[in-house]
Tab-separated table of C-alpha atoms in Angstrom:
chain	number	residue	atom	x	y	z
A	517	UNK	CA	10.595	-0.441	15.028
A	518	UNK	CA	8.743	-3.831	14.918
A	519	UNK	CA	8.778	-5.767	17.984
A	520	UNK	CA	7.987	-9.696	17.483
A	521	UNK	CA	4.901	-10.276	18.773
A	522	UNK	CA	3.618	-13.371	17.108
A	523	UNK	CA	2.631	-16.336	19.157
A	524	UNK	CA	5.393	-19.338	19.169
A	525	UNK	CA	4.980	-23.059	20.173
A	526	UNK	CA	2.697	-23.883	22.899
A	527	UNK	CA	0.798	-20.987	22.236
A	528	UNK	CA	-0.031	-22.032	18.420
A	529	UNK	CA	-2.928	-24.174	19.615
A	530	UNK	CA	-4.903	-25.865	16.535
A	531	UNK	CA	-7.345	-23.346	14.947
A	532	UNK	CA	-10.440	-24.345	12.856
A	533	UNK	CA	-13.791	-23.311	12.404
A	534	UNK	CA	-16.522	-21.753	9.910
A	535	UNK	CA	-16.822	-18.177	9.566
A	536	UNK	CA	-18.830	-15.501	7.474
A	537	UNK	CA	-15.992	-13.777	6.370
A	538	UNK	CA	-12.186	-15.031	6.627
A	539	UNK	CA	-9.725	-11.951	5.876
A	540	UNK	CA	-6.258	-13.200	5.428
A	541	UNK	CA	-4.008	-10.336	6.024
A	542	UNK	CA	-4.009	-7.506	9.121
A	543	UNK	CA	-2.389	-4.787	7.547
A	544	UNK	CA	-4.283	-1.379	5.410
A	545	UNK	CA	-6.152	-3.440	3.029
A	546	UNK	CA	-7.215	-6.473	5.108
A	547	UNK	CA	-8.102	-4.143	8.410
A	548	UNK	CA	-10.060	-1.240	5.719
A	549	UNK	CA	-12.060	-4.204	4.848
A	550	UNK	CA	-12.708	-5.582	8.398
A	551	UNK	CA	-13.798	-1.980	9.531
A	552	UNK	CA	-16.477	-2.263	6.566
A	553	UNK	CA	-17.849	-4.983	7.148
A	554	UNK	CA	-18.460	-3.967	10.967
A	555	UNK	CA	-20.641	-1.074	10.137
A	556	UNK	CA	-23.477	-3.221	9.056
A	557	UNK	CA	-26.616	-2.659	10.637
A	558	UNK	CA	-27.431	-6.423	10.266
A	559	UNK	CA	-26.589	-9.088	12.754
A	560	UNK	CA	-23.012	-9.298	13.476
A	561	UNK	CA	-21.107	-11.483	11.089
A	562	UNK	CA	-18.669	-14.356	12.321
A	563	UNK	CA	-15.495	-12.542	10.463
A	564	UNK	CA	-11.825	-13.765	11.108
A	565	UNK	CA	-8.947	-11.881	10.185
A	566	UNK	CA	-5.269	-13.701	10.059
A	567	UNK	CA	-1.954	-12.759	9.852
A	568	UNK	CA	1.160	-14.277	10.415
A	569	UNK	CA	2.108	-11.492	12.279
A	570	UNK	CA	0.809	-9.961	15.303
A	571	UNK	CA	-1.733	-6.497	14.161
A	572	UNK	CA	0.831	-3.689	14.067
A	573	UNK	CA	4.391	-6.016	14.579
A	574	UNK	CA	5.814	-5.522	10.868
A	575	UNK	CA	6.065	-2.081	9.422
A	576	UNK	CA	7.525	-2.164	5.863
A	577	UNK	CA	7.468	1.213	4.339
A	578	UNK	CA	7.926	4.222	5.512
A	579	UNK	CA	4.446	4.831	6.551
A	580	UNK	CA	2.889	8.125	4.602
A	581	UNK	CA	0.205	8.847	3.104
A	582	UNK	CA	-2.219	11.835	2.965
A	583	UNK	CA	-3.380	13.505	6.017
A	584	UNK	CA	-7.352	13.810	5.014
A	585	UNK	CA	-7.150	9.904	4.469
A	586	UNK	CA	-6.312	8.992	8.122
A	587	UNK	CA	-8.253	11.971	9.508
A	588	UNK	CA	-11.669	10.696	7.345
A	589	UNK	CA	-11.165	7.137	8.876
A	590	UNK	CA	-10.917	8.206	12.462
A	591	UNK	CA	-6.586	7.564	12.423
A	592	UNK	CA	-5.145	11.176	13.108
A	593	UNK	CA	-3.945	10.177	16.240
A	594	UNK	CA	-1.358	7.584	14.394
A	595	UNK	CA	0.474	10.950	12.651
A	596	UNK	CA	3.487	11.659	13.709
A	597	UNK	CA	4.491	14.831	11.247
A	598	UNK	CA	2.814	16.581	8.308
A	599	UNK	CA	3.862	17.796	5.190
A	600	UNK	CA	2.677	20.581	2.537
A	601	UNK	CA	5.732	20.312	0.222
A	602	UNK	CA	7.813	17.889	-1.320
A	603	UNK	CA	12.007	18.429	-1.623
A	604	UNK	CA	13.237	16.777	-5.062
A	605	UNK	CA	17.053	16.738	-4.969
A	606	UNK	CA	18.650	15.986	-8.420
A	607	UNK	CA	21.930	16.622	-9.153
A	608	UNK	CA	22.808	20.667	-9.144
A	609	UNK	CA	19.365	21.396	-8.333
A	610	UNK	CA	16.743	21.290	-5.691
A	611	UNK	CA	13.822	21.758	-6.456
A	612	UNK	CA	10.587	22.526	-3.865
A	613	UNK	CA	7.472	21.358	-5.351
A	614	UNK	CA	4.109	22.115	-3.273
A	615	UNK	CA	1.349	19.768	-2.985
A	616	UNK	CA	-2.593	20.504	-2.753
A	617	UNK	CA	-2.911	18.515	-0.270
A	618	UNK	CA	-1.214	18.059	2.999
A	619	UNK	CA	1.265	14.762	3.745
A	620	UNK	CA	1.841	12.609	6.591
A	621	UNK	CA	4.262	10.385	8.406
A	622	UNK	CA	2.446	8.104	10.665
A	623	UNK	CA	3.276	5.144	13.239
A	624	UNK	CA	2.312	2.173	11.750
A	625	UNK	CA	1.567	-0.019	15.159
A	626	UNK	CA	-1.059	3.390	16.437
A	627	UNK	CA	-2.735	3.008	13.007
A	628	UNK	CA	-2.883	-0.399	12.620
A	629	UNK	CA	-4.411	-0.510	16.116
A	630	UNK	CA	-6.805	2.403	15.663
A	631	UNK	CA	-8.290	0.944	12.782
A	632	UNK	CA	-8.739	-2.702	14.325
A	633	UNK	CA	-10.312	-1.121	16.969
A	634	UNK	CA	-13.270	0.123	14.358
A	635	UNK	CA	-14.132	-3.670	13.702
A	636	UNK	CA	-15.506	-6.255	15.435
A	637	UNK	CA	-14.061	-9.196	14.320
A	638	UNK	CA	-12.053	-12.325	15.818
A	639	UNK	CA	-8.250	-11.954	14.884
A	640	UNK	CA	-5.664	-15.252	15.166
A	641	UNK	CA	-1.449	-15.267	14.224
A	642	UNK	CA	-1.956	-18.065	11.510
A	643	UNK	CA	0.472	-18.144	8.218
A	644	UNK	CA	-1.761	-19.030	5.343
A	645	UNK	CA	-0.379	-22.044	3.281
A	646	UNK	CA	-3.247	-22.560	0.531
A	647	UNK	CA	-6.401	-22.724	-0.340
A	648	UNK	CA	-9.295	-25.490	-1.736
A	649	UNK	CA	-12.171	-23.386	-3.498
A	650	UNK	CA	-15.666	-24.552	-3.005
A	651	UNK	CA	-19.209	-23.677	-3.294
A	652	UNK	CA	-20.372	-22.005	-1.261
A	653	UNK	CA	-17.088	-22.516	1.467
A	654	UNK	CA	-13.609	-22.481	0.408
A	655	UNK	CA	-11.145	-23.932	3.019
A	656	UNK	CA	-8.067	-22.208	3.851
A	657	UNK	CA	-5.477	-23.949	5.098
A	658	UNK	CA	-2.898	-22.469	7.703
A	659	UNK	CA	-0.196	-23.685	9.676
A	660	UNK	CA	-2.898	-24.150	12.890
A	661	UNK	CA	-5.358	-25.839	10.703
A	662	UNK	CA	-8.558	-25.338	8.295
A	663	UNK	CA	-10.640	-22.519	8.155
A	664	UNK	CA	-14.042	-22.516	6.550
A	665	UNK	CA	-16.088	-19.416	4.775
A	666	UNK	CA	-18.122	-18.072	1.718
A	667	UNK	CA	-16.323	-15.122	1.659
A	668	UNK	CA	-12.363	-14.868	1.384
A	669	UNK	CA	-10.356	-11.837	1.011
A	670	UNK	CA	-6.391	-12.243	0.064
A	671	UNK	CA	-4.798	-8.593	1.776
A	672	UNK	CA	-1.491	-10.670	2.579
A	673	UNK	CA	1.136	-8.691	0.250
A	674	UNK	CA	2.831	-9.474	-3.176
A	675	UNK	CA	3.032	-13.152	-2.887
A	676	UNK	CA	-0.764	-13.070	-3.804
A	677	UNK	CA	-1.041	-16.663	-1.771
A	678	UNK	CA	-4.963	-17.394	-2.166
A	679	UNK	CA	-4.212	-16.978	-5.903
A	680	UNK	CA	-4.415	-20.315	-8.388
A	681	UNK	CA	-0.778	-21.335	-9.779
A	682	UNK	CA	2.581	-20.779	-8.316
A	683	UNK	CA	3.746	-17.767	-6.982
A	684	UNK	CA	5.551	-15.397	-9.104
A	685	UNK	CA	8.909	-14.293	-7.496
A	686	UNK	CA	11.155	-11.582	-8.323
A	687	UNK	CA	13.113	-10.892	-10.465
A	688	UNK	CA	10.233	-12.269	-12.927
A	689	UNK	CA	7.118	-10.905	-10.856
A	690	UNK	CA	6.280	-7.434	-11.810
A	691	UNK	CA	8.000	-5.906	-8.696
A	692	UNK	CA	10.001	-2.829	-7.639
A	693	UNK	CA	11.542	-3.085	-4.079
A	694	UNK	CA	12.580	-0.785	-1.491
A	695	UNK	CA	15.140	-0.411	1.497
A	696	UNK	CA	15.339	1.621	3.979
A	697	UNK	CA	16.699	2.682	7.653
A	698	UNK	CA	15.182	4.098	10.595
A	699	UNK	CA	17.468	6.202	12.879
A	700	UNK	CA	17.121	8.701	15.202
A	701	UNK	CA	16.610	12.117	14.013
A	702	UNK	CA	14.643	15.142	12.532
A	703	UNK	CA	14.003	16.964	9.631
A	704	UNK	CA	11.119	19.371	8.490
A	705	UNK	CA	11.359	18.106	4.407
A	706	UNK	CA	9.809	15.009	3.240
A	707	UNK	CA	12.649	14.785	0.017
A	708	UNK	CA	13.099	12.376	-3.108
A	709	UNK	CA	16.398	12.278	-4.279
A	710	UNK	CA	16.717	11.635	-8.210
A	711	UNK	CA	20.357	10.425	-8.570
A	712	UNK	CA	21.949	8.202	-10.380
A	713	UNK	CA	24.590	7.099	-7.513
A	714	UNK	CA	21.748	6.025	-5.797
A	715	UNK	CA	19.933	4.277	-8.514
A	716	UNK	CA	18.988	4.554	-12.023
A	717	UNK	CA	15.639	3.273	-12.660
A	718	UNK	CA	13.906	4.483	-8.899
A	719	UNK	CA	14.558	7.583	-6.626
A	720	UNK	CA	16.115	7.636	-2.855
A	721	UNK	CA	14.075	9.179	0.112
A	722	UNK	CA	14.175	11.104	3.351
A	723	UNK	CA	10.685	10.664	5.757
A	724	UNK	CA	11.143	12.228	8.723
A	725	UNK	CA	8.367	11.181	11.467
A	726	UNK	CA	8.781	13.290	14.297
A	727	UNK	CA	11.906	11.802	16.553
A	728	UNK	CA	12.828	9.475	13.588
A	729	UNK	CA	14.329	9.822	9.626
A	730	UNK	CA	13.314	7.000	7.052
A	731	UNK	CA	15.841	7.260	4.599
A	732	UNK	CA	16.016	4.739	1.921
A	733	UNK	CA	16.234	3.295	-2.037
A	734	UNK	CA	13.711	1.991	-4.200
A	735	UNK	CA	14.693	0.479	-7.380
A	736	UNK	CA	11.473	-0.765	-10.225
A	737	UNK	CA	14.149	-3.023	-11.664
A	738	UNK	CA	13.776	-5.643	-9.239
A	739	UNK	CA	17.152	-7.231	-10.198
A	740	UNK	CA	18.989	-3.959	-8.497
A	741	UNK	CA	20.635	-4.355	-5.232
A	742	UNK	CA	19.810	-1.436	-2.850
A	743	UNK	CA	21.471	-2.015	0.075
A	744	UNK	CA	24.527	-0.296	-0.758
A	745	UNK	CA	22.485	2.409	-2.275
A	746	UNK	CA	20.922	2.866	0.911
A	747	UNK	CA	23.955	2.838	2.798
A	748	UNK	CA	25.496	5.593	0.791
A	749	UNK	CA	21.974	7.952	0.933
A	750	UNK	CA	22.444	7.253	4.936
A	751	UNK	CA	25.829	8.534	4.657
A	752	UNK	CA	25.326	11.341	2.665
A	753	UNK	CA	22.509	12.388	4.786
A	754	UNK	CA	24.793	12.143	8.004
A	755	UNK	CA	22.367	9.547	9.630
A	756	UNK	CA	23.162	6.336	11.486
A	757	UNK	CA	22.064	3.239	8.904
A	758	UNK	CA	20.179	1.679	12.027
A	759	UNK	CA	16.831	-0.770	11.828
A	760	UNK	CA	16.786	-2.077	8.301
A	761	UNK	CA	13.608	-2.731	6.628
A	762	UNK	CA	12.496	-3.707	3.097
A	763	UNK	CA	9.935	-4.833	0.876
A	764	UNK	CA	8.845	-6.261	-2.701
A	765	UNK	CA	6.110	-3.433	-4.032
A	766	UNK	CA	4.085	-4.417	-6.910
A	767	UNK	CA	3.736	-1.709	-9.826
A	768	UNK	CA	1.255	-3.675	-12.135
A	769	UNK	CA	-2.500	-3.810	-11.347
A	770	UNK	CA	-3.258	-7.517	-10.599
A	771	UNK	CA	-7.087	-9.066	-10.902
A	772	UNK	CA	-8.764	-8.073	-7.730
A	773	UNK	CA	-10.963	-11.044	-8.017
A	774	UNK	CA	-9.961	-14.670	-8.969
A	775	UNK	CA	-11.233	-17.966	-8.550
A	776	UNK	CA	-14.378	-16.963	-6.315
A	777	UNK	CA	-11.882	-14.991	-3.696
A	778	UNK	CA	-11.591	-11.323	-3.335
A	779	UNK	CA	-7.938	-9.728	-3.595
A	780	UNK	CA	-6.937	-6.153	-2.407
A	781	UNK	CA	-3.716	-4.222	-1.680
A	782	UNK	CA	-0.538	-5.402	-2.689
A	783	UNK	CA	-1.726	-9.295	-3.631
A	784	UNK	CA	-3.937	-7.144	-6.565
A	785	UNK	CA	-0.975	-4.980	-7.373
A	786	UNK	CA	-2.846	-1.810	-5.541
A	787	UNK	CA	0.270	0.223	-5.332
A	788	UNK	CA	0.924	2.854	-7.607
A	789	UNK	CA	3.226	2.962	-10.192
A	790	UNK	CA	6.004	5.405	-9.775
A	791	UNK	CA	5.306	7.133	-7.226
A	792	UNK	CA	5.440	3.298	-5.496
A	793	UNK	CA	2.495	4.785	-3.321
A	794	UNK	CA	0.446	1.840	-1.998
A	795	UNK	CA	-1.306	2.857	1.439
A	796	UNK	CA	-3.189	5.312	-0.038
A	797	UNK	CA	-5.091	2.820	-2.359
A	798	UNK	CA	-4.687	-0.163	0.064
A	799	UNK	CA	-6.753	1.780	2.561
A	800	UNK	CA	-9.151	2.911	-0.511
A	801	UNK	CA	-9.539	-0.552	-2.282
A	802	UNK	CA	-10.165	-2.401	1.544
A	803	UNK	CA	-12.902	-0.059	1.850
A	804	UNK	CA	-14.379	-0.551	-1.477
A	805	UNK	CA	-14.414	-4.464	-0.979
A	806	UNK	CA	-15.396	-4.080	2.414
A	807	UNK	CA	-18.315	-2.278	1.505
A	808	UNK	CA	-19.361	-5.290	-1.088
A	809	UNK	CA	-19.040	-7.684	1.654
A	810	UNK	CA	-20.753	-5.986	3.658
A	811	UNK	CA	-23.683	-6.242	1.266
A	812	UNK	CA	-23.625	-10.033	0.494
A	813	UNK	CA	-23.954	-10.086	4.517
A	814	UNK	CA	-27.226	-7.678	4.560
A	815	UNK	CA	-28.495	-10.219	1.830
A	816	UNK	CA	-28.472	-7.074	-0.670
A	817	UNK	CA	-26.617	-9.115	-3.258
A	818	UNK	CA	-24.981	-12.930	-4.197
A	819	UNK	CA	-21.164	-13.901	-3.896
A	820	UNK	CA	-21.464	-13.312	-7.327
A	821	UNK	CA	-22.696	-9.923	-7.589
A	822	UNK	CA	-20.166	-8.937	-4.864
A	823	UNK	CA	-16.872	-10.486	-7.121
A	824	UNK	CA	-18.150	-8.874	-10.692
A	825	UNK	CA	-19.134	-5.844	-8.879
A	826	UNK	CA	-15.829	-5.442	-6.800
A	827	UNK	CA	-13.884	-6.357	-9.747
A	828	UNK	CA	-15.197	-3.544	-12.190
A	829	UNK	CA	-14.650	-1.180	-9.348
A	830	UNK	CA	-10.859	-2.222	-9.851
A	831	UNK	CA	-10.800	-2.747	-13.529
A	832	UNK	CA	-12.292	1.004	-13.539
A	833	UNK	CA	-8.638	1.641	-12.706
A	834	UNK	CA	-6.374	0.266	-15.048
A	835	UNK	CA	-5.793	3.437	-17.165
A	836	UNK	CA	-4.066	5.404	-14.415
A	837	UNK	CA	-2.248	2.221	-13.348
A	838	UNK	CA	-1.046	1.860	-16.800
A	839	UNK	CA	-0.541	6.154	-17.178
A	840	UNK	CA	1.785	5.626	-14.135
A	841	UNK	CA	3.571	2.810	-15.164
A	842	UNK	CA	4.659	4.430	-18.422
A	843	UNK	CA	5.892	7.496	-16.548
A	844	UNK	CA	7.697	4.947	-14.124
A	845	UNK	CA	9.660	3.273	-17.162
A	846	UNK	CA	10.459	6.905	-18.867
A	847	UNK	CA	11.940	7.053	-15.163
A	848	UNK	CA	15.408	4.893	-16.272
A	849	UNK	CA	16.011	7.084	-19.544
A	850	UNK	CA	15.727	10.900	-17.555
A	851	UNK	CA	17.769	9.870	-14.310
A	852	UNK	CA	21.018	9.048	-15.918
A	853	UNK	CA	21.409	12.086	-18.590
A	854	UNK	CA	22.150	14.522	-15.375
A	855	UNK	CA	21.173	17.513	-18.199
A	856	UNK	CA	17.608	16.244	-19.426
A	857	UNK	CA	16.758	15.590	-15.733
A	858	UNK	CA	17.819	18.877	-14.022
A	859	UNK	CA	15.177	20.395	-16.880
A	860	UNK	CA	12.397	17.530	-16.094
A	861	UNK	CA	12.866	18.502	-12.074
A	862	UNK	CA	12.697	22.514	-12.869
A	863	UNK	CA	9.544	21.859	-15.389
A	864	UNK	CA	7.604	19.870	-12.860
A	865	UNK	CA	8.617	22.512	-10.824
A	866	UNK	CA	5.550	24.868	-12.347
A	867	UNK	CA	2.698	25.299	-9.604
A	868	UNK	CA	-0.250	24.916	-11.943
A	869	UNK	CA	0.880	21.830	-13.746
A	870	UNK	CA	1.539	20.351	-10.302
A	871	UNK	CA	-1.717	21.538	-9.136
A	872	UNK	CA	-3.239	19.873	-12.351
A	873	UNK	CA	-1.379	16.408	-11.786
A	874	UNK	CA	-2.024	16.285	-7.838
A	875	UNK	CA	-5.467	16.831	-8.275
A	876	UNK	CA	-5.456	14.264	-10.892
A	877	UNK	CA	-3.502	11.990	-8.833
A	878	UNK	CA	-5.345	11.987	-5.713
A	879	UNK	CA	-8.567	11.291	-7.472
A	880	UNK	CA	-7.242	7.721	-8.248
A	881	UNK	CA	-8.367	6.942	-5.101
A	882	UNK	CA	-9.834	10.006	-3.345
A	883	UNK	CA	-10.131	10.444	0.375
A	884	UNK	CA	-13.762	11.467	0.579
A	885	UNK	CA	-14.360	8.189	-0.511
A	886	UNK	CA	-13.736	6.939	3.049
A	887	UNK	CA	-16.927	9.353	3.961
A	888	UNK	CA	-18.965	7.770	1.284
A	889	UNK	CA	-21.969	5.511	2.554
A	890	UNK	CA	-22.597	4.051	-1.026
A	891	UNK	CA	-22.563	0.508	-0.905
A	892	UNK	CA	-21.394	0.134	-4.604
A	893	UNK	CA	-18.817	2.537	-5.363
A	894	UNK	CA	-17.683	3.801	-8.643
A	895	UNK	CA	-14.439	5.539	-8.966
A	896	UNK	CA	-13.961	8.964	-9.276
A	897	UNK	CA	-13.943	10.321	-13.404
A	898	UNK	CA	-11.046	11.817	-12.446
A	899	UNK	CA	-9.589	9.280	-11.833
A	900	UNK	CA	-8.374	8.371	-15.726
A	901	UNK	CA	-5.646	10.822	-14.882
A	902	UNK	CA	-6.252	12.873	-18.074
């Protein structure tokens, strides 16, 4: 569970400064970048990276994702437990559907860690209050003070903070949000449960992770309550409702570039839609922006080239985004008609047309792209999801 870390008082001296590269966020996408931009073979870069939080302190998900991601970028000492199925409860049936692909559980303070410890960068505890775009520095402003550089990446979450206008909340921001406790305990299935006492319009899950069980609710109507939802999963699942944790989780691609700064993660809606699986492609899009960082650094291309360049590579996406989101909405229609549902669960049940879709749904954002030395990616055909 998190432990508060973060630096109080005294301790928040005034911070200032010019850097290279300022990376506001220390969580997948923020630290994926960070780790990029460290493999250059050109002089080290000045790079910040900022966080109101400590690196590691606040965990909010229930931290899986596939195993060949972590392995590829040196993490496989984070997992905690491994998966090669996936248990879909629905009312009178269960269904076992296996995956191509082995599943992981993971501890999100080891991770976050093991991938800081890739970079080579300055870190600071700063909360990020705004922005003032210029050319070529835009100033961030923080809580501790201003913070100069060319280069700004926004990994801090939904709120999208470096963005220009307001911030969108919920219930109007395009939003799904989860709930979940963390006791004690073990299981060997990592389970969805498609019922309707839970919630209509989202699913309720079971992650075990070794000595621990992640149970929770996620509802894409962000207007749903899911506490009590939770509380009644817990029960049914016999397990203490101990160490509440939540989250807002975007489900609508968002642009990754805006206003001269670079956006990745949850702040450019990298989560996927229905399946509400946003590590994966936080990791993935970090690494892709890292990469064009990294090249505006080497003097292999302009600011410019790096934001058109970085944003195609995202744009390249929408269609599965917008595949996903459609199955996501037809979501709310199958859960309540108990009948229609039990079929849906049994049809998906078929190995080859899950062996079709997994394949096709990995390739959104593939692991061997964490292997890939290409300084300009391009995503995977595949990754259309037709």
């Amino acid at each position: 569970m998190p432990v508060r870390a973060t630096k109080r008082g005294a301790e928040r001296t005034p911070l200032g400064g010019r850097y290279d590269v300022l990376i506001c966020g220390a969580s997948f996408a923020g630290l994926a970048a960070a780790r990029e931009i460290s493999s250059s073979p050109a002089r080290a870069a000045d790079v910040l990276v900022i966080d109101r939080y400590e690196i590691g302190e606040r965990q909010t998900s229930a931290c899986a994702a596939p195993t060949q991601w972590l392995e590829n970028l040196g993490l496989a000492d984070a997992i905690l437990q491994t998966f090669d199925e996936i248990v879909v409860h629905a009312p009178g049936r269960t269904v076992r559907w296996p995956m191509p692909y082995e599943f992981c559980t993971f501890d999100y303070r080891m991770l976050c860690a093991l991938l800081a410890a890739q970079g080579n960068f300055t870190f600071e505890t700063a909360k990020v209050q705004g922005i003032r775009r210029g050319d070529p520095d835009h100033v961030v402003v923080t809580d501790r003070g201003e913070l100069a550089a060319p280069l700004v990446l926004d990994a801090l979450g939904w709120r999208r903070v470096l963005g220009p206008g307001d911030v969108v909340q919920p219930p109007e921001a395009l939003l799904s949000r989860g709930l979940e406790v963390h006791p004690d305990g073990t299981s060997p299935d990592l389970a969805l449960y498609l019922d309707q006492r839970y919630v209509t319009a989202g699913y309720g899950w079971s992650f075990p992770a070794r000595d621990e069980v992640r149970v929770g609710v996620g509802s894409f109507d962000p207007r749903d309550r899911v506490k009590d939802p939770t509380l009644l999963l817990a029960g049914d699942l016999e397990v203490e409702p101990l160490g509440f944790q939540g989250n807002w989780i975007p489900h609508a691609l968002r642009p990754a570039v805006e206003g001269d700064v670079f956006f990745a993660g949850d702040s450019a809606g990298h989560c996927l839609p229905a399946t509400a699986e946003g590590i994966r492609t936080a990791l993935y899009f970090g690494v892709a922006c890292g990469r064009e960082l990294r090249a505006v650094l080497e003097g292999r291309q302009t600011r410019a080239e790096a934001l058109a360049r970085y944003g195609a590579f995202s744009d390249a996406h929408e269609r599965a985004f917008r595949l996903l989101k459609r199955s996501q909405d037809i979501v709310g229609r199958i859960v309540p008609r108990e009948r229609l549902l039990r079929l849906v669960v049994r049809a998906l049940g078929n190995r080859r047309a899950l062996a079709w879709f997994f394949a096709r749904y990995m390739a959104v954002a593939p692991p061997e792209f964490a292997l890939s030395t290409d300084a300009h990616p391009r995503p995977d055909r595949a990754a259309v999801l037709v």
